[in-house]
PDB file as gemmi writes it, atoms N, CA and C in Angstrom:
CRYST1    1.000    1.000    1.000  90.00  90.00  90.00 P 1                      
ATOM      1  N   UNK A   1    -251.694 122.916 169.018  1.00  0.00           N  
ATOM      2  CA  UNK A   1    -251.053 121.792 169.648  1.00  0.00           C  
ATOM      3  C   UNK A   1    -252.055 120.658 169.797  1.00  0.00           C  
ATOM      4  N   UNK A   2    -251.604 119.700 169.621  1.00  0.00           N  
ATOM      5  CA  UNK A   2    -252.238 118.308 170.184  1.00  0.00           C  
ATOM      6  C   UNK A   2    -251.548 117.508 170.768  1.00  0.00           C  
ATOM      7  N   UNK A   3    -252.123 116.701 171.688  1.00  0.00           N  
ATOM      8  CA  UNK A   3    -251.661 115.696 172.264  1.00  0.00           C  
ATOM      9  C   UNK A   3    -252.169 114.291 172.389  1.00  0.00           C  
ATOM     10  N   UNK A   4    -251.160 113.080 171.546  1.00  0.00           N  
ATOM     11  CA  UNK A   4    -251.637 111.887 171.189  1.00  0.00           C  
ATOM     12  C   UNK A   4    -251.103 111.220 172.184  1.00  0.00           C  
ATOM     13  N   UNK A   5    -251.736 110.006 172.399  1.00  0.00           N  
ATOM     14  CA  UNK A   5    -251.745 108.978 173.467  1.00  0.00           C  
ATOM     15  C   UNK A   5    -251.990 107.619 172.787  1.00  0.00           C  
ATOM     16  N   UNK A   6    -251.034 106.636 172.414  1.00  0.00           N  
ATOM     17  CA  UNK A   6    -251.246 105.356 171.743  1.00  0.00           C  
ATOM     18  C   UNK A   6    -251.872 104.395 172.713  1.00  0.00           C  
ATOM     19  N   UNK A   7    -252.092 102.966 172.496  1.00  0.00           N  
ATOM     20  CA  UNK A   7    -252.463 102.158 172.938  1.00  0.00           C  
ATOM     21  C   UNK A   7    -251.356 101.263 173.737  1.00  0.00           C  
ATOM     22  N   UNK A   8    -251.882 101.298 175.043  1.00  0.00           N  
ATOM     23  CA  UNK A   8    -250.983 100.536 176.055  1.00  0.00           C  
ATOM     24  C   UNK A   8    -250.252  98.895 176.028  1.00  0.00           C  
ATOM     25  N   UNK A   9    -248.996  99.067 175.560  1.00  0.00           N  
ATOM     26  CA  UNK A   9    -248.687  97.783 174.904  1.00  0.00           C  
ATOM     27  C   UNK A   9    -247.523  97.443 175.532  1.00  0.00           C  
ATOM     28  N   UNK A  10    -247.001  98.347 175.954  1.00  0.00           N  
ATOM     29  CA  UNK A  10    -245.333  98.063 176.761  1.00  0.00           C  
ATOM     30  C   UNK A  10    -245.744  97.513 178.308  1.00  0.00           C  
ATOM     31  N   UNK A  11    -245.185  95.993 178.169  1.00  0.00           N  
ATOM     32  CA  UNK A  11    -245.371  95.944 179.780  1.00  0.00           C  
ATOM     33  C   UNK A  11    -244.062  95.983 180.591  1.00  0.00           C  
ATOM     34  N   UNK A  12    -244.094  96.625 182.005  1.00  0.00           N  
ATOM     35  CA  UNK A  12    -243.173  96.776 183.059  1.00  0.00           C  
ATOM     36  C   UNK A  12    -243.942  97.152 183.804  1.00  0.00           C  
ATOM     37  N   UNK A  13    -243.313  96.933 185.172  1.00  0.00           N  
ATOM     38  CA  UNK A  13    -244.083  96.760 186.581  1.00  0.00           C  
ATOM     39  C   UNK A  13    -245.357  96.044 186.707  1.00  0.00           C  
ATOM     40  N   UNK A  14    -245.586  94.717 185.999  1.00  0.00           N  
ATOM     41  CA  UNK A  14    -246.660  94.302 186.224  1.00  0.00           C  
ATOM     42  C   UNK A  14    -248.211  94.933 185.390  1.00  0.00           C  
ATOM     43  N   UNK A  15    -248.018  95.842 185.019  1.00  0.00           N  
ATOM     44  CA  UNK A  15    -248.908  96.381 183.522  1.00  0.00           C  
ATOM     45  C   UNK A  15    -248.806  96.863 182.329  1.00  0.00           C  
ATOM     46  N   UNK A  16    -249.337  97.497 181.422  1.00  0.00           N  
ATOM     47  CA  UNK A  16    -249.327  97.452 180.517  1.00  0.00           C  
ATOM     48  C   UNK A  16    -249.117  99.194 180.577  1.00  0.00           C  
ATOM     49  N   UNK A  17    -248.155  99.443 179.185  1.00  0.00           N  
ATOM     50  CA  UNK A  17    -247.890 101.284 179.441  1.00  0.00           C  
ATOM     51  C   UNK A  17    -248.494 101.686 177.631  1.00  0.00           C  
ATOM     52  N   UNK A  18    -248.755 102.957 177.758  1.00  0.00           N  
ATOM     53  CA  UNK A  18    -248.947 103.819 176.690  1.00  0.00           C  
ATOM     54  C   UNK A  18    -247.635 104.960 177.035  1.00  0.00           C  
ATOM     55  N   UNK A  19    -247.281 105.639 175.748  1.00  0.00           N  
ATOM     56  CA  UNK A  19    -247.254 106.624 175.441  1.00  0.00           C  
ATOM     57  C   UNK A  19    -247.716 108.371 175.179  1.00  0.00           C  
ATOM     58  N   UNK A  20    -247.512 109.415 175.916  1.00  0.00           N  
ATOM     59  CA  UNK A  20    -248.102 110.490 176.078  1.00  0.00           C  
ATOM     60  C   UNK A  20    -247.082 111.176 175.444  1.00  0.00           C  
ATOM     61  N   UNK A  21    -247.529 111.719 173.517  1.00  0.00           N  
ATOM     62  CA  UNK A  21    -246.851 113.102 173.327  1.00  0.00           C  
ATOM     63  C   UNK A  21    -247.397 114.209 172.836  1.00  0.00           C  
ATOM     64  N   UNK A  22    -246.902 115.123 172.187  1.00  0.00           N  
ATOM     65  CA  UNK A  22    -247.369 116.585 171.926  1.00  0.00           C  
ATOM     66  C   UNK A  22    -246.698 116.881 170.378  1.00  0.00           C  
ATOM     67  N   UNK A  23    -247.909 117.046 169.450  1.00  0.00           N  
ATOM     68  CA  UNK A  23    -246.888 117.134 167.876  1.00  0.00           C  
ATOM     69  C   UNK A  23    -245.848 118.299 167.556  1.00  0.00           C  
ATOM     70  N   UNK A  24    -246.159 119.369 168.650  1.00  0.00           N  
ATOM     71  CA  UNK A  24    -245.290 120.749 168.958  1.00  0.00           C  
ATOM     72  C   UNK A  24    -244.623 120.971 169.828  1.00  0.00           C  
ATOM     73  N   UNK A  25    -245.120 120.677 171.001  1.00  0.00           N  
ATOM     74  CA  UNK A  25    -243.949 121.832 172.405  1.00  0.00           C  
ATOM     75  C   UNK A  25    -244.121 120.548 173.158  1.00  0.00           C  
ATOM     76  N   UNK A  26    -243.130 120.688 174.056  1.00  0.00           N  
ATOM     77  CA  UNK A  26    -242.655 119.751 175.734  1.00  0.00           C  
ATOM     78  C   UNK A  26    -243.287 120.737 176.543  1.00  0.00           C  
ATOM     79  N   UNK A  27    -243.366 122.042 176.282  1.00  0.00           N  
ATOM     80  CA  UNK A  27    -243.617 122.587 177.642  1.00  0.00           C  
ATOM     81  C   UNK A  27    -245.687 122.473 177.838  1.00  0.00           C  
ATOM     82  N   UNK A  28    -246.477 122.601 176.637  1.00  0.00           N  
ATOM     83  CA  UNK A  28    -247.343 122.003 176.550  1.00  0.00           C  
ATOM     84  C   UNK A  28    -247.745 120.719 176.983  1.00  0.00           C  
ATOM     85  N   UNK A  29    -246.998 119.915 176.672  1.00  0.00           N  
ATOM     86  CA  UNK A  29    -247.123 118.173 176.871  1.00  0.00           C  
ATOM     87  C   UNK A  29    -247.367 118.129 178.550  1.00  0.00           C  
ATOM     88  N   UNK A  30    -246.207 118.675 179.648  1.00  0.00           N  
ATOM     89  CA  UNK A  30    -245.719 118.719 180.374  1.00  0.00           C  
ATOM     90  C   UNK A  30    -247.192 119.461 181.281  1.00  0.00           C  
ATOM     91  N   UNK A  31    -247.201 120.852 180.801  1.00  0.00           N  
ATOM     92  CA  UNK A  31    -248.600 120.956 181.464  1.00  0.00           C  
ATOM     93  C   UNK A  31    -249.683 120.065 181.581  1.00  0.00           C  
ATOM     94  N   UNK A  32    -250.497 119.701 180.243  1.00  0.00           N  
ATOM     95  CA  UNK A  32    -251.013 118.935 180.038  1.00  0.00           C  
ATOM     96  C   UNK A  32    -250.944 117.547 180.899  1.00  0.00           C  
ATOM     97  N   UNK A  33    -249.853 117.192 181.487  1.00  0.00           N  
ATOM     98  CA  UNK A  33    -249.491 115.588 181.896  1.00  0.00           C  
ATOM     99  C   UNK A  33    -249.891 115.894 183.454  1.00  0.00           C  
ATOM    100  N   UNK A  34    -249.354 117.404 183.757  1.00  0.00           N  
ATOM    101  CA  UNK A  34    -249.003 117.635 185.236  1.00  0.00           C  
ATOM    102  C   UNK A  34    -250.834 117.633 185.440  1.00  0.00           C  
ATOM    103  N   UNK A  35    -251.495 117.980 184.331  1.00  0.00           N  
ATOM    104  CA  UNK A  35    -252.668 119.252 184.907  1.00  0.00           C  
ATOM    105  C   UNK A  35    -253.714 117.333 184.897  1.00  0.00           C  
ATOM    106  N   UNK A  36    -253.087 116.361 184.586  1.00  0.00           N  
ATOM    107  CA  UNK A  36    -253.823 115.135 184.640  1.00  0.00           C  
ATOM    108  C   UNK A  36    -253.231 113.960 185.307  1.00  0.00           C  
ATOM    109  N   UNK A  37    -252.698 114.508 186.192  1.00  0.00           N  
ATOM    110  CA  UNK A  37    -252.467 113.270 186.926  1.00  0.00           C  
ATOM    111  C   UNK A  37    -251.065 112.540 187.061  1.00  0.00           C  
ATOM    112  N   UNK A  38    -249.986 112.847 185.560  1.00  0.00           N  
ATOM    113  CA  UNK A  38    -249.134 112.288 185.189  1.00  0.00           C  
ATOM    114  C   UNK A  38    -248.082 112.626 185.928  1.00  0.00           C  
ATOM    115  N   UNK A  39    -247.390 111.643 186.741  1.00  0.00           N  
ATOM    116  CA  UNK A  39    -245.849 112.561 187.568  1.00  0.00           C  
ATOM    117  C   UNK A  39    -244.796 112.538 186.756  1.00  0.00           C  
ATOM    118  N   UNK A  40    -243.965 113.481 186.966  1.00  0.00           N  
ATOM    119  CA  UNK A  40    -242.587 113.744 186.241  1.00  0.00           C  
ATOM    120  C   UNK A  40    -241.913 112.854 185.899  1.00  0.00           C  
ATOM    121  N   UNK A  41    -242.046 111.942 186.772  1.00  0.00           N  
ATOM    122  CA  UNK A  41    -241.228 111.049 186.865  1.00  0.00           C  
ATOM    123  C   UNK A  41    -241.396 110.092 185.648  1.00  0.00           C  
ATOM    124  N   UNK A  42    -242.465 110.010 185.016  1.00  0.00           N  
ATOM    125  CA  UNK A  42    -242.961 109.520 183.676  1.00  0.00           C  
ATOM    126  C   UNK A  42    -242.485 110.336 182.433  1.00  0.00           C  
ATOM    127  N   UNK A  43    -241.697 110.995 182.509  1.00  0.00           N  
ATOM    128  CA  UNK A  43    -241.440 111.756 181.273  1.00  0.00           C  
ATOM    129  C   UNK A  43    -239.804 111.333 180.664  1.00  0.00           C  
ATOM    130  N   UNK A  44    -240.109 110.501 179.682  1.00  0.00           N  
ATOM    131  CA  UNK A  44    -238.547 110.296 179.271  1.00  0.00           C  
ATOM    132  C   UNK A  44    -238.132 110.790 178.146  1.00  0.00           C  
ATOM    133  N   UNK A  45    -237.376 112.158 178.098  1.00  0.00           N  
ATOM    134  CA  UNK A  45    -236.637 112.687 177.015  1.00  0.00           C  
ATOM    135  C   UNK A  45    -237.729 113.169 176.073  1.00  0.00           C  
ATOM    136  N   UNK A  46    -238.780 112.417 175.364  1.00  0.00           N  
ATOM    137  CA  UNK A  46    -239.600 113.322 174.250  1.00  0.00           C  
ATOM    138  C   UNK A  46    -241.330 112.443 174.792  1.00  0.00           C  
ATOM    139  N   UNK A  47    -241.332 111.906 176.060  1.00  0.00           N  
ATOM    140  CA  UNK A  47    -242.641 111.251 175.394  1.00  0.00           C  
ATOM    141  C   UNK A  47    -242.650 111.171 177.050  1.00  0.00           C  
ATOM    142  N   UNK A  48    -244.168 110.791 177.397  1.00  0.00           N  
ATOM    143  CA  UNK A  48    -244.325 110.601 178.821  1.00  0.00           C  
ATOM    144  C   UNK A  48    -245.084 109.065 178.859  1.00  0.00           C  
ATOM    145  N   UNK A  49    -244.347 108.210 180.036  1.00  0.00           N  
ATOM    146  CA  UNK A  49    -245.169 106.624 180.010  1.00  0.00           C  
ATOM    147  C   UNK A  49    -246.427 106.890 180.992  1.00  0.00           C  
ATOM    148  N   UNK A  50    -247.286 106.227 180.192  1.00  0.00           N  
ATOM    149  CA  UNK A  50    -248.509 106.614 180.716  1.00  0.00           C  
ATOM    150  C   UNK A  50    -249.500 105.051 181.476  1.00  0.00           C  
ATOM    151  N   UNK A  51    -249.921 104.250 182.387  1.00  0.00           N  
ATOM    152  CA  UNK A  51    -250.463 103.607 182.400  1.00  0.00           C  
ATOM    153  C   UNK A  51    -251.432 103.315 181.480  1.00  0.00           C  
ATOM    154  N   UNK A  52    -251.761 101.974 181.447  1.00  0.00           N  
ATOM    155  CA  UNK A  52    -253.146 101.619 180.784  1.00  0.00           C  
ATOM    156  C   UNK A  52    -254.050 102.135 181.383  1.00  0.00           C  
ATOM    157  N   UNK A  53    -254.663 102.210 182.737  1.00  0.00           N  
ATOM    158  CA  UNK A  53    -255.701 103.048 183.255  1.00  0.00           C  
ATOM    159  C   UNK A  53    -255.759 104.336 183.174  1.00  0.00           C  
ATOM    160  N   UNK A  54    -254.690 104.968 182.316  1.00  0.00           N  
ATOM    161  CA  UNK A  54    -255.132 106.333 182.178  1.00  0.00           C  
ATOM    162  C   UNK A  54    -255.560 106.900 180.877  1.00  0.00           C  
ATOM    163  N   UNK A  55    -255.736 105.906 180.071  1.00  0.00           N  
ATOM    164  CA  UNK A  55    -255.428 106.366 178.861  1.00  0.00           C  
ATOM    165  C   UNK A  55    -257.017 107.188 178.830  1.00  0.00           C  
ATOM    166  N   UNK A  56    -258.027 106.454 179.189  1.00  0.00           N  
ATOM    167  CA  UNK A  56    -259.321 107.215 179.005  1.00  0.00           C  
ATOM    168  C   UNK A  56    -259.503 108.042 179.419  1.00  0.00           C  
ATOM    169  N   UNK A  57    -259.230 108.474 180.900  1.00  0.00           N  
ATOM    170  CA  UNK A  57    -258.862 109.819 181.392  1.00  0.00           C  
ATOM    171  C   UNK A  57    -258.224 111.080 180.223  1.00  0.00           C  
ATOM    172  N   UNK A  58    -257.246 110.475 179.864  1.00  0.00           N  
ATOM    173  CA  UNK A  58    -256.572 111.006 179.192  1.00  0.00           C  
ATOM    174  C   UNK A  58    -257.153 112.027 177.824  1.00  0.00           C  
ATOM    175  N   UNK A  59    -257.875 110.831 177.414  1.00  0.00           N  
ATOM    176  CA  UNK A  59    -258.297 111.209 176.164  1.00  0.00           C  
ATOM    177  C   UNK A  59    -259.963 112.138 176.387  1.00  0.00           C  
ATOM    178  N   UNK A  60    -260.368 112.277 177.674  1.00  0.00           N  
ATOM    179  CA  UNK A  60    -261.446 112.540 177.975  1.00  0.00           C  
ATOM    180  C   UNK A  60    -261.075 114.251 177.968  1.00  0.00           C  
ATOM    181  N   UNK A  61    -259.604 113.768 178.773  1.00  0.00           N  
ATOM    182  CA  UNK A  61    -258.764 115.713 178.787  1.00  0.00           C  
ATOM    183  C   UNK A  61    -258.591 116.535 177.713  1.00  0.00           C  
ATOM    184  N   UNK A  62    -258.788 115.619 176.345  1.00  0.00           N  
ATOM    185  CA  UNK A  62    -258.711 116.060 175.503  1.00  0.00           C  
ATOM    186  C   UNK A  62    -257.503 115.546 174.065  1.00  0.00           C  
ATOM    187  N   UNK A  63    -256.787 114.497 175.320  1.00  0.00           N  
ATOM    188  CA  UNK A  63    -255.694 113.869 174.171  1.00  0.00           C  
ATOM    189  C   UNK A  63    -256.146 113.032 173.250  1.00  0.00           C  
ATOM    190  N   UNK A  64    -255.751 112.520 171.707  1.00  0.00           N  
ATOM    191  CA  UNK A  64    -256.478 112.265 170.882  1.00  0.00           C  
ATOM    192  C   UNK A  64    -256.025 110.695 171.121  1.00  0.00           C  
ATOM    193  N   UNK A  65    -256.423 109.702 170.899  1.00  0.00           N  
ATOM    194  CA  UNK A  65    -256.042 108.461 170.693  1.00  0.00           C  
ATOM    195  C   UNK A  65    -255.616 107.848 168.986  1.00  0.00           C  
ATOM    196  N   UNK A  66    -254.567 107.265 169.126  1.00  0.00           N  
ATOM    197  CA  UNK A  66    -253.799 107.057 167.978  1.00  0.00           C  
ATOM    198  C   UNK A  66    -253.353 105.657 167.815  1.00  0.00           C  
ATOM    199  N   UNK A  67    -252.815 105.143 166.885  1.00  0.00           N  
ATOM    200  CA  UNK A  67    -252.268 104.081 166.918  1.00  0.00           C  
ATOM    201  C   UNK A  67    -250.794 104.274 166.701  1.00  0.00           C  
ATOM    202  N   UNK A  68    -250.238 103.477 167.526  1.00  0.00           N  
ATOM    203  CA  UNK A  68    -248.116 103.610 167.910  1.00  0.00           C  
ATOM    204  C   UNK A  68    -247.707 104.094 166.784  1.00  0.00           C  
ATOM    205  N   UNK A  69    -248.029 103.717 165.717  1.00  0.00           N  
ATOM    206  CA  UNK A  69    -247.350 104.142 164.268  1.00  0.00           C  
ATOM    207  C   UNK A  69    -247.654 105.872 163.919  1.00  0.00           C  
ATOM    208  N   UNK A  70    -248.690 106.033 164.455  1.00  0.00           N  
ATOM    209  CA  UNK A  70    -248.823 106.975 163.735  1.00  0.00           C  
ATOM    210  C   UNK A  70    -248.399 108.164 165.215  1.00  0.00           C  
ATOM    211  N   UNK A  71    -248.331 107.604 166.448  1.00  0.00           N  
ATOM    212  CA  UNK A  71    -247.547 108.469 167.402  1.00  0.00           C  
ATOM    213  C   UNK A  71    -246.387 108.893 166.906  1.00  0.00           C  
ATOM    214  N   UNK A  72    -245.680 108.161 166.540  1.00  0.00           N  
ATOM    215  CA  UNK A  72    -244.177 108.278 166.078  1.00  0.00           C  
ATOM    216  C   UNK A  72    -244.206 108.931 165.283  1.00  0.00           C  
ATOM    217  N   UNK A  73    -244.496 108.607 163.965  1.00  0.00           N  
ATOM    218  CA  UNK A  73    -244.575 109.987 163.038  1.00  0.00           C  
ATOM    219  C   UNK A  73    -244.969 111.159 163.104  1.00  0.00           C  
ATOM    220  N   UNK A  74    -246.115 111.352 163.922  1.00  0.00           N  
ATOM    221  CA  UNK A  74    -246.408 112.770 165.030  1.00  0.00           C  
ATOM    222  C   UNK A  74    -244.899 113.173 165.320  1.00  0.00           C  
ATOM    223  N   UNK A  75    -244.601 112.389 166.391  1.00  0.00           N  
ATOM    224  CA  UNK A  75    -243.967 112.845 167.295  1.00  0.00           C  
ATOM    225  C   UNK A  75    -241.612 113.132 165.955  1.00  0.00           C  
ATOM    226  N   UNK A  76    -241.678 112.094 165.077  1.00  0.00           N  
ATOM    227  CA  UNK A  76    -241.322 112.858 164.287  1.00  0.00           C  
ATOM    228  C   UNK A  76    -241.221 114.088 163.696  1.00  0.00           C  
ATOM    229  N   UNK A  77    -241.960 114.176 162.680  1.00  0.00           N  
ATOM    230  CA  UNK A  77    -242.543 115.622 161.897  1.00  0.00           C  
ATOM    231  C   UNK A  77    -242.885 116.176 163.038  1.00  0.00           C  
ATOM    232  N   UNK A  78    -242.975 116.388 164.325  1.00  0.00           N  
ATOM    233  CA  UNK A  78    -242.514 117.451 165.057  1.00  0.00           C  
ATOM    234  C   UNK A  78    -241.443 118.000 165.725  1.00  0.00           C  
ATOM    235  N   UNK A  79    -240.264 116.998 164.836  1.00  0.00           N  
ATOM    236  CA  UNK A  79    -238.590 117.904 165.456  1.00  0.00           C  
ATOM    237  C   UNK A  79    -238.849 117.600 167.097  1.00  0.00           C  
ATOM    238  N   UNK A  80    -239.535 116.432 167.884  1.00  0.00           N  
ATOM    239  CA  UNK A  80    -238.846 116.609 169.581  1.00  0.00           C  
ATOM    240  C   UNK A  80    -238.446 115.390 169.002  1.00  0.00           C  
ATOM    241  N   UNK A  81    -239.022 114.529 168.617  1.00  0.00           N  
ATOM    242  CA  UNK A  81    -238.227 113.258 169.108  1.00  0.00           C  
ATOM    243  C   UNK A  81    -236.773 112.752 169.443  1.00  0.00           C  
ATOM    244  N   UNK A  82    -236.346 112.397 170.171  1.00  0.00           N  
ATOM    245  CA  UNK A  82    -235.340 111.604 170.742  1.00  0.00           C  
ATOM    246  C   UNK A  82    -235.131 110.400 169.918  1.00  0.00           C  
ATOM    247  N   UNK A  83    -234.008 110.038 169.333  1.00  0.00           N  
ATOM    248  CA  UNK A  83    -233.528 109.055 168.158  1.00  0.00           C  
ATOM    249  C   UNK A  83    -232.982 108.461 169.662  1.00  0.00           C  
ATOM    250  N   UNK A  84    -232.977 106.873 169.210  1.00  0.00           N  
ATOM    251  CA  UNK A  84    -232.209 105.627 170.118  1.00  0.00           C  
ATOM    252  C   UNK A  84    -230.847 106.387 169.948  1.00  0.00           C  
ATOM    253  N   UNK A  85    -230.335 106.549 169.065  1.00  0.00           N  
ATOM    254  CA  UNK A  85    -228.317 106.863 168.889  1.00  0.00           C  
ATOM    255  C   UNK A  85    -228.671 107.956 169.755  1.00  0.00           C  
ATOM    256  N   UNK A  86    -229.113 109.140 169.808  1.00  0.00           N  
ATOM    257  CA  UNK A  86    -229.137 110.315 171.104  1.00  0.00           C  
ATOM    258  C   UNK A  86    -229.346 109.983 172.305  1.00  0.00           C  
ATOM    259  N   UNK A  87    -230.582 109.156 172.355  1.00  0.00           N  
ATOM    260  CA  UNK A  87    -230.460 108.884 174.145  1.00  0.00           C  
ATOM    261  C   UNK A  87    -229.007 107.834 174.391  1.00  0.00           C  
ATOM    262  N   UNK A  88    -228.720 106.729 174.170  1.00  0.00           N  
ATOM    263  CA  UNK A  88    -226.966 106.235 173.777  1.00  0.00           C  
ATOM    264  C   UNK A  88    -225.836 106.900 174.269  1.00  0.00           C  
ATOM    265  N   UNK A  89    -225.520 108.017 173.129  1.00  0.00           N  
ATOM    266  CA  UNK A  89    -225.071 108.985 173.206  1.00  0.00           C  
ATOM    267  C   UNK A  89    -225.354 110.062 174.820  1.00  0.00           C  
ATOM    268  N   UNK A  90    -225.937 110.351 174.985  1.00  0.00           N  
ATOM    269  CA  UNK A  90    -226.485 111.179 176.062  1.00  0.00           C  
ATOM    270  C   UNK A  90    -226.280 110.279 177.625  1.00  0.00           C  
ATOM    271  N   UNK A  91    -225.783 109.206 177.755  1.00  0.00           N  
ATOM    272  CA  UNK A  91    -225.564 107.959 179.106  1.00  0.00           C  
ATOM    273  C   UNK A  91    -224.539 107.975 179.275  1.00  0.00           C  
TER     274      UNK A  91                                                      
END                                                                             
């Protein structure tokens, strides 16, 4: 398992967010997020929002740093991702 962490580019609430996923399991990711800091409450459907201040933390835990493009295709070619028409669908 690995776990990639892109560069913090989405802003809401006043900062800037990254992305936290796992190229294999949720239940991995999920440890991983809990065992660093990350609350649940950050976890949407296949990916967890991660502040900009955490990303170094992050990657210190062991998550790899990536660029957005190549998160996605991770997080693709690993069968979790969540397609826009599913989350849609799923409201």
């Amino acid at each position: 398992m690995t776990i990639l962490v892109d560069q913090a580019m989405w802003p809401a609430h006043g900062r800037l967010w990254a992305h936290l996923i796992s190229d294999s399991d949720l239940d991995e990711l999920h440890a991983f997020a809990g065992a660093n800091g990350i609350p649940a409450r950050g976890f949407d459907r296949d990916h967890y929002d991660v502040p900009d201040d955490a990303i170094e933390r992050l990657v210190a835990a062991g998550a790899r740093a990536v660029s957005a493009h190549e998160l996605v295709r991770a997080l693709i070619a690993s069968g979790l991702r969540v397609t826009a028409r599913e989350r849609r669908d799923t409201r």
